[in-house]
Short mmCIF file of C-alpha atoms and ligand atoms in Angstrom, two decimals:
data_model
loop_
_atom_site.label_atom_id
_atom_site.label_comp_id
_atom_site.label_asym_id
_atom_site.label_seq_id
_atom_site.Cartn_x
_atom_site.Cartn_y
_atom_site.Cartn_z
CA MET A 1 0.00 0.00 0.00
CA LYS A 2 1.50 3.32 -1.06
CA ILE A 3 0.49 6.23 1.11
CA GLY A 4 1.10 9.91 0.39
CA ILE A 5 1.15 12.50 3.16
CA ILE A 6 0.79 16.18 2.39
CA GLY A 7 2.66 18.31 4.93
CA ALA A 8 5.69 17.33 7.00
CA GLY A 9 4.69 19.04 10.24
CA LEU A 10 4.39 17.00 13.42
CA SER A 11 1.14 15.23 12.51
CA GLY A 12 2.43 14.23 9.06
CA ILE A 13 5.74 12.99 10.44
CA ILE A 14 4.07 10.96 13.21
CA ALA A 15 1.56 9.44 10.75
CA ALA A 16 4.44 8.51 8.42
CA ARG A 17 6.49 6.88 11.20
CA GLU A 18 3.52 4.85 12.39
CA LEU A 19 2.52 3.69 8.88
CA ILE A 20 6.10 2.69 8.08
CA ARG A 21 6.29 0.79 11.36
CA ARG A 22 3.22 -1.11 10.14
CA GLY A 23 4.95 -2.01 6.87
CA HIS A 24 3.59 0.56 4.41
CA THR A 25 5.43 2.63 1.84
CA VAL A 26 5.06 6.30 2.70
CA GLU A 27 6.12 9.56 1.05
CA LEU A 28 5.66 13.06 2.44
CA THR A 29 5.40 16.18 0.32
CA GLU A 30 6.33 19.46 1.97
CA LYS A 31 6.22 22.91 0.40
CA SER A 32 8.92 24.36 2.69
CA GLN A 33 12.64 23.77 2.51
CA SER A 34 12.60 21.88 5.80
CA VAL A 35 10.30 19.62 7.80
CA GLY A 36 8.55 20.77 10.99
CA GLY A 37 5.80 23.20 9.93
CA ARG A 38 4.80 25.15 13.04
CA LEU A 39 7.67 23.54 14.98
CA ALA A 40 9.83 26.34 13.66
CA THR A 41 13.28 27.59 14.62
CA ARG A 42 15.21 30.34 12.86
CA ARG A 43 18.98 30.74 12.73
CA ILE A 44 19.97 34.32 13.54
CA GLY A 45 23.69 35.10 13.51
CA ASP A 46 25.39 32.41 15.57
CA GLY A 47 22.25 31.57 17.48
CA ARG A 48 18.75 30.22 17.05
CA ALA A 49 15.29 31.23 18.14
CA ASP A 50 12.00 29.34 18.15
CA HIS A 51 9.22 31.27 16.45
CA GLY A 52 6.45 28.66 16.30
CA ALA A 53 5.54 26.35 19.18
CA VAL A 54 7.21 27.59 22.38
CA TYR A 55 7.11 24.32 24.31
CA PHE A 56 4.82 21.33 24.65
CA THR A 57 3.02 19.70 27.51
CA VAL A 58 1.93 16.10 27.92
CA ARG A 59 -1.41 14.86 29.20
CA GLY A 60 -1.95 11.43 27.61
CA GLU A 61 -0.14 8.13 28.00
CA ALA A 62 0.74 7.79 24.29
CA LEU A 63 2.84 10.95 24.16
CA LYS A 64 4.18 10.36 27.67
CA ARG A 65 5.80 7.08 26.53
CA GLU A 66 7.25 8.71 23.40
CA VAL A 67 8.68 11.63 25.37
CA GLN A 68 10.59 9.23 27.61
CA SER A 69 12.38 7.84 24.54
CA TRP A 70 12.94 11.34 23.12
CA MET A 71 14.47 12.38 26.45
CA SER A 72 16.77 9.33 26.44
CA ALA A 73 17.89 10.25 22.92
CA ASN A 74 18.49 13.84 24.11
CA TRP A 75 16.06 15.21 21.50
CA VAL A 76 13.98 16.99 24.14
CA ARG A 77 14.36 18.13 27.74
CA VAL A 78 12.32 19.85 30.39
CA TRP A 79 12.68 23.63 30.21
CA TYR A 80 10.79 24.37 33.44
CA ALA A 81 7.98 22.83 35.45
CA ASP A 82 5.32 25.11 36.87
CA PRO A 83 3.86 22.82 38.12
CA TYR A 84 3.80 20.46 35.12
CA PRO A 85 6.77 20.07 32.74
CA ARG A 86 7.22 22.25 29.67
CA TYR A 87 9.25 20.24 27.13
CA VAL A 88 11.42 21.80 24.44
CA GLY A 89 13.58 20.48 21.63
CA THR A 90 17.19 20.38 22.83
CA ASP A 91 18.28 22.36 19.75
CA GLY A 92 14.97 24.15 19.31
CA MET A 93 11.56 22.80 18.38
CA ASN A 94 12.47 22.31 14.72
CA GLY A 95 15.39 20.10 15.75
CA LEU A 96 12.92 17.63 17.26
CA ALA A 97 10.94 17.51 13.99
CA LYS A 98 14.17 16.85 12.08
CA HIS A 99 15.11 13.98 14.40
CA LEU A 100 11.64 12.47 14.05
CA ALA A 101 11.80 12.74 10.25
CA GLU A 102 15.19 11.03 9.95
CA GLY A 103 14.99 8.24 7.37
CA LEU A 104 11.58 9.30 5.99
CA THR A 105 11.10 10.02 2.29
CA VAL A 106 10.20 13.71 2.15
CA HIS A 107 9.85 15.68 -1.09
CA LEU A 108 10.86 19.14 0.14
CA ASN A 109 10.23 22.42 -1.70
CA GLU A 110 7.22 20.92 -3.47
CA HIS A 111 3.93 22.74 -3.19
CA VAL A 112 0.94 20.46 -3.66
CA GLU A 113 -1.48 22.23 -5.99
CA HIS A 114 -4.24 19.74 -6.54
CA VAL A 115 -5.51 16.35 -5.44
CA HIS A 116 -7.94 14.24 -7.41
CA ILE A 117 -9.26 10.70 -7.72
CA GLU A 118 -8.32 8.79 -10.88
CA GLU A 119 -10.65 6.33 -12.64
CA ASP A 120 -8.72 3.42 -11.14
CA SER A 121 -9.41 4.91 -7.66
CA THR A 122 -5.81 5.91 -7.01
CA ILE A 123 -5.24 9.43 -5.73
CA SER A 124 -3.25 11.75 -7.93
CA VAL A 125 -1.25 14.43 -6.13
CA LYS A 126 -0.09 17.24 -8.42
CA THR A 127 2.71 19.46 -7.15
CA ASP A 128 4.48 22.41 -8.77
CA VAL A 129 7.23 19.93 -9.74
CA THR A 130 5.57 16.63 -10.62
CA ARG A 131 2.57 14.35 -10.21
CA ARG A 132 2.47 11.20 -8.05
CA SER A 133 -0.14 8.48 -7.44
CA TYR A 134 -1.06 6.93 -4.11
CA ASP A 135 -3.53 4.37 -2.79
CA GLN A 136 -4.37 6.56 0.20
CA ILE A 137 -3.50 10.08 1.22
CA VAL A 138 -3.37 12.06 4.46
CA MET A 139 -3.65 15.83 4.24
CA THR A 140 -2.18 17.63 7.26
CA ALA A 141 -2.02 21.30 6.24
CA PRO A 142 -4.25 23.73 8.16
CA LEU A 143 -7.79 23.03 6.87
CA PRO A 144 -8.28 26.07 4.59
CA GLN A 145 -5.08 25.08 2.77
CA SER A 146 -6.15 21.42 2.48
CA PHE A 147 -9.61 22.38 1.20
CA GLU A 148 -8.07 24.48 -1.57
CA LEU A 149 -6.30 21.36 -2.87
CA LEU A 150 -9.43 19.23 -2.99
CA GLY A 151 -11.24 21.14 -5.78
CA SER A 152 -14.81 19.89 -6.15
CA LEU A 153 -14.10 17.01 -3.72
CA VAL A 154 -14.48 19.59 -0.96
CA ASP A 155 -18.27 19.30 -1.45
CA GLN A 156 -17.97 15.86 0.15
CA VAL A 157 -16.62 17.41 3.38
CA THR A 158 -19.23 18.10 6.03
CA PRO A 159 -20.07 21.86 6.14
CA SER A 160 -19.45 22.16 9.90
CA LEU A 161 -15.82 21.13 9.37
CA ARG A 162 -15.50 23.60 6.49
CA ARG A 163 -16.62 26.41 8.76
CA LEU A 164 -13.76 26.04 11.29
CA VAL A 165 -11.44 29.03 11.32
CA TYR A 166 -7.91 29.78 12.48
CA ALA A 167 -6.36 32.85 14.08
CA PRO A 168 -3.10 34.45 12.93
CA THR A 169 -0.10 35.20 15.16
CA PHE A 170 2.79 37.61 14.76
CA VAL A 171 6.14 36.80 16.32
CA GLY A 172 8.91 39.39 16.59
CA LEU A 173 12.48 38.10 16.81
CA PHE A 174 14.99 40.43 18.48
CA GLU A 175 18.74 39.99 18.70
CA CYS A 176 20.04 41.88 21.74
CA THR A 177 23.41 42.63 23.24
CA GLY A 178 24.40 41.95 26.82
CA ASP A 179 22.80 39.61 29.27
CA VAL A 180 19.03 40.02 28.98
CA GLN A 181 17.04 38.44 31.80
CA ILE A 182 13.37 37.58 31.08
CA GLY A 183 11.74 36.43 34.31
CA GLU A 184 13.17 33.53 36.29
CA ASP A 185 12.99 30.91 33.53
CA GLY A 186 13.14 33.02 30.38
CA ILE A 187 9.38 33.42 29.90
CA LEU A 188 6.87 36.18 30.64
CA ASP A 189 3.25 35.19 30.00
CA HIS A 190 1.18 36.93 32.70
CA ASP A 191 -0.07 40.49 33.08
CA LEU A 192 1.83 41.73 30.05
CA THR A 193 1.52 45.01 28.16
CA PRO A 194 -1.73 44.69 26.11
CA GLY A 195 -1.00 43.07 22.75
CA LEU A 196 1.80 40.86 24.06
CA LEU A 197 1.09 37.16 24.64
CA LYS A 198 4.51 35.78 25.58
CA VAL A 199 8.08 37.05 25.75
CA ILE A 200 10.67 34.28 25.51
CA ASN A 201 14.40 34.41 26.05
CA ASN A 202 15.81 31.62 23.86
CA GLN A 203 19.10 31.82 25.76
CA GLN A 204 17.47 31.09 29.12
CA LYS A 205 15.41 28.46 27.33
CA GLY A 206 18.74 26.83 26.57
CA ILE A 207 18.62 26.62 22.77
CA THR A 208 21.12 29.36 21.95
CA ALA A 209 24.24 30.98 23.38
CA THR A 210 23.35 34.43 22.04
CA SER A 211 20.73 36.84 23.29
CA LEU A 212 17.64 36.18 21.13
CA ILE A 213 14.15 37.11 22.27
CA SER A 214 10.91 35.85 20.67
CA VAL A 215 7.92 38.12 21.25
CA TYR A 216 4.55 36.41 20.62
CA MET A 217 1.57 38.67 19.99
CA GLU A 218 -2.01 38.08 21.12
CA GLU A 219 -4.61 36.70 18.72
CA ALA A 220 -6.81 39.85 18.70
CA TRP A 221 -3.76 42.09 18.18
CA SER A 222 -2.50 39.87 15.35
CA GLU A 223 -5.90 39.96 13.66
CA GLU A 224 -6.03 43.75 13.90
CA TRP A 225 -2.54 44.16 12.46
CA TYR A 226 -2.69 41.35 9.93
CA GLU A 227 -3.00 43.46 6.76
CA ARG A 228 -0.71 46.33 7.82
CA PRO A 229 2.73 46.82 6.27
CA GLU A 230 5.41 44.58 7.78
CA GLU A 231 7.74 47.42 8.83
CA GLU A 232 4.98 49.22 10.71
CA THR A 233 3.94 46.01 12.44
CA LEU A 234 7.48 45.13 13.48
CA ALA A 235 8.02 48.65 14.84
CA GLU A 236 4.86 48.33 16.95
CA VAL A 237 5.90 44.88 18.26
CA GLU A 238 9.25 46.42 19.25
CA ARG A 239 7.57 49.38 20.95
CA LEU A 240 5.38 47.08 23.05
CA PHE A 241 8.35 44.81 23.83
CA ARG A 242 10.41 47.82 25.01
CA GLU A 243 7.49 48.92 27.16
CA GLU A 244 7.46 45.50 28.82
CA VAL A 245 11.22 44.97 29.11
CA ARG A 246 13.13 48.19 29.77
CA ASP A 247 16.76 49.04 28.93
CA ILE A 248 17.41 46.50 26.18
CA ASP A 249 19.86 47.05 23.38
CA ILE A 250 18.42 45.61 20.14
CA VAL A 251 20.83 45.03 17.24
CA SER A 252 18.54 43.27 14.76
CA ARG A 253 14.85 42.50 14.39
CA GLN A 254 12.66 40.26 12.21
CA LEU A 255 8.97 39.48 11.96
CA LYS A 256 7.22 36.15 11.38
CA ARG A 257 3.57 36.18 10.36
CA TRP A 258 1.62 32.93 10.86
CA ARG A 259 -1.63 32.99 8.95
CA TYR A 260 -2.93 29.78 10.54
CA ALA A 261 -1.32 29.70 13.98
CA GLN A 262 -4.07 28.21 16.14
CA ALA A 263 -7.58 27.06 15.38
CA LYS A 264 -10.36 29.05 17.02
CA ASP A 265 -12.59 25.98 17.19
CA VAL A 266 -11.69 22.33 17.11
CA TRP A 267 -13.08 19.09 15.68
CA HIS A 268 -13.78 16.44 18.31
CA GLU A 269 -12.47 13.47 16.35
CA PRO A 270 -8.76 12.82 15.81
CA PHE A 271 -9.03 12.83 11.98
CA TYR A 272 -11.66 13.04 9.24
CA ARG A 273 -12.20 10.77 6.25
CA VAL A 274 -13.55 12.51 3.16
CA SER A 275 -16.80 10.65 2.44
CA HIS A 276 -15.73 7.04 1.69
CA GLN A 277 -12.70 8.10 -0.28
CA PRO A 278 -9.14 7.05 0.62
CA ILE A 279 -8.49 10.68 1.61
CA TYR A 280 -7.97 11.60 5.26
CA LEU A 281 -7.65 15.00 6.90
CA ALA A 282 -5.47 15.22 10.01
CA GLY A 283 -3.57 17.82 12.04
CA ASP A 284 -3.74 19.68 15.32
CA ILE A 285 -7.34 20.88 14.85
CA PHE A 286 -8.51 17.25 15.19
CA LEU A 287 -8.81 16.37 18.87
CA GLU A 288 -9.70 13.09 20.51
CA ALA A 289 -13.36 13.05 21.67
CA ASP A 290 -12.30 13.01 25.33
CA ASP A 291 -9.47 15.54 24.97
CA PRO A 292 -9.26 17.24 28.36
CA SER A 293 -7.87 20.58 27.13
CA GLY A 294 -10.06 21.34 24.11
CA ARG A 295 -7.16 23.22 22.49
CA THR A 296 -5.06 22.70 19.39
CA ARG A 297 -1.46 22.09 20.35
CA PHE A 298 1.60 19.89 19.88
CA GLU A 299 -0.08 16.92 21.57
CA SER A 300 -3.24 17.15 19.44
CA ALA A 301 -1.10 17.14 16.28
CA TYR A 302 0.85 14.15 17.61
CA LEU A 303 -2.30 12.18 18.46
CA SER A 304 -4.01 13.05 15.19
CA GLY A 305 -1.01 11.67 13.27
CA LEU A 306 -1.03 8.50 15.33
CA ARG A 307 -4.78 7.89 15.11
CA VAL A 308 -5.07 8.52 11.37
CA ALA A 309 -2.30 5.97 10.78
CA GLU A 310 -4.10 3.41 12.95
CA ALA A 311 -7.36 4.07 11.08
CA ILE A 312 -5.76 3.64 7.66
CA GLU A 313 -4.26 0.34 8.78
CA LYS A 314 -7.66 -0.80 10.04
CA ASN A 315 -9.56 0.25 6.91
CA ILE A 316 -7.16 -1.15 4.35
CA GLY A 317 -8.73 -4.01 2.46
CA ARG A 318 -12.29 -3.04 3.31
C1 FAD B 1 3.21 31.02 16.94
C2 FAD B 1 2.82 29.65 17.42
C3 FAD B 1 2.99 29.32 18.76
C4 FAD B 1 2.62 28.04 19.21
N1 FAD B 1 2.85 27.69 20.51
C5 FAD B 1 2.57 26.43 20.93
C6 FAD B 1 2.96 26.01 22.24
O1 FAD B 1 3.58 26.75 23.00
N2 FAD B 1 2.61 24.73 22.62
C7 FAD B 1 1.96 23.87 21.79
O2 FAD B 1 1.69 22.72 22.19
N3 FAD B 1 1.62 24.25 20.53
C8 FAD B 1 1.92 25.49 20.09
N4 FAD B 1 1.63 25.86 18.80
C9 FAD B 1 0.88 24.92 17.96
C10 FAD B 1 1.76 23.79 17.38
O3 FAD B 1 2.90 24.36 16.79
C11 FAD B 1 0.92 23.05 16.35
O4 FAD B 1 -0.24 22.54 17.01
C12 FAD B 1 1.59 21.88 15.66
O5 FAD B 1 2.95 22.14 15.39
C13 FAD B 1 0.82 21.63 14.36
O6 FAD B 1 1.33 20.53 13.65
P1 FAD B 1 0.58 20.04 12.34
O7 FAD B 1 1.35 18.92 11.78
O8 FAD B 1 -0.87 19.80 12.66
O9 FAD B 1 0.56 21.31 11.35
P2 FAD B 1 1.76 22.10 10.68
O10 FAD B 1 2.92 22.14 11.57
O11 FAD B 1 1.17 23.40 10.23
O12 FAD B 1 2.15 21.21 9.41
C14 FAD B 1 1.50 21.32 8.17
C15 FAD B 1 2.56 21.28 7.08
O13 FAD B 1 1.91 21.29 5.82
C16 FAD B 1 2.70 22.04 4.92
N5 FAD B 1 1.86 22.43 3.79
C17 FAD B 1 0.79 23.27 3.80
N6 FAD B 1 0.26 23.38 2.57
C18 FAD B 1 1.00 22.58 1.76
C19 FAD B 1 0.96 22.29 0.37
N7 FAD B 1 0.02 22.81 -0.45
N8 FAD B 1 1.90 21.44 -0.15
C20 FAD B 1 2.85 20.90 0.64
N9 FAD B 1 2.95 21.15 1.97
C21 FAD B 1 2.03 21.98 2.53
C22 FAD B 1 3.20 23.19 5.77
O14 FAD B 1 4.33 23.82 5.21
C23 FAD B 1 3.49 22.49 7.10
O15 FAD B 1 4.84 22.06 7.17
C24 FAD B 1 2.03 27.10 18.31
C25 FAD B 1 1.87 27.46 16.96
C26 FAD B 1 2.27 28.71 16.52
C27 FAD B 1 2.14 29.05 15.07
#
């Protein structure tokens, strides 16, 4: 059985690992130049800064077991515990994705443009480079991006799923001089200047030797500023950052704009099968029915990848 996965973020990587473990041939197609998706780390000068997921937490047994093995391999470690552990990639969150994707077949720098069902029931995946055929596919991009690829097949997706929306997030990345101290552990996330969601010191977080601060903006602020010019937006992020953290010496600044950072609503099943087609939708918006947090996050992406792989295995041959 040849399975194609669109998107090499966490859910796609986990689905691929699980399907391979069960003996299937799997290929991932990823539009970016690297795996990881929203597990994103940027190199700045001699250092690195996370600008997607800040950390992850663990509630369920499945991820708990995995994290033990990731800790043994030194891929992740506990950043701080307050009171429950916040895990981070040892070399940044993207480093974890890269470790998890080792040995997988990933077609990088290929943007999937269209998906359709051939007469022989195989699924054709057309990218900006080539076209490939699969017996089954898993689509893990944020839903609006996956729906665009489905063409008229999207009519077979239940309308309530099509109505789910995501919120954007801006992240400012600031390279500073000197020894900047951000709280006790390198994170400020309470009672901040309006507009700011989190201020992270990547040095205190332990992923860089240089002074690199990631400033995460609130959802409402990001929505309000979404269409404004980048320079103006970055200047405002800096102004709010300076209001929160006084006397810092900034030497360089960059802005990251996530269009689909977090879903505003979630789907209470860990994946969705498009009608009776061999096409599955997965990703962090798909939560297990009994998910205790009700929020999209690292763990929901992980579980969605795992559960969609189990479902494909179960349905094959039916
Ligand atoms: C700013 C920010 C902060 C966050 N903070 C936290 C946090 O602190 N804790 C936490 O648990 N979670 C956090 N999250 C959420 C977490 O990062 C995500 O839940 C998780 O990484 C999503 O994984 P995924 O595989 O579902 O999706 P993604 O990581 O988005 O993967 C989808 C992949 O599909 C690719 N793709 C899309 N369209 C195409 C196409 N047409 N062709 C080919 N490839 C395509 C994308 O490039 C991407 O790599 C944060 C997210 C953001 C953006």
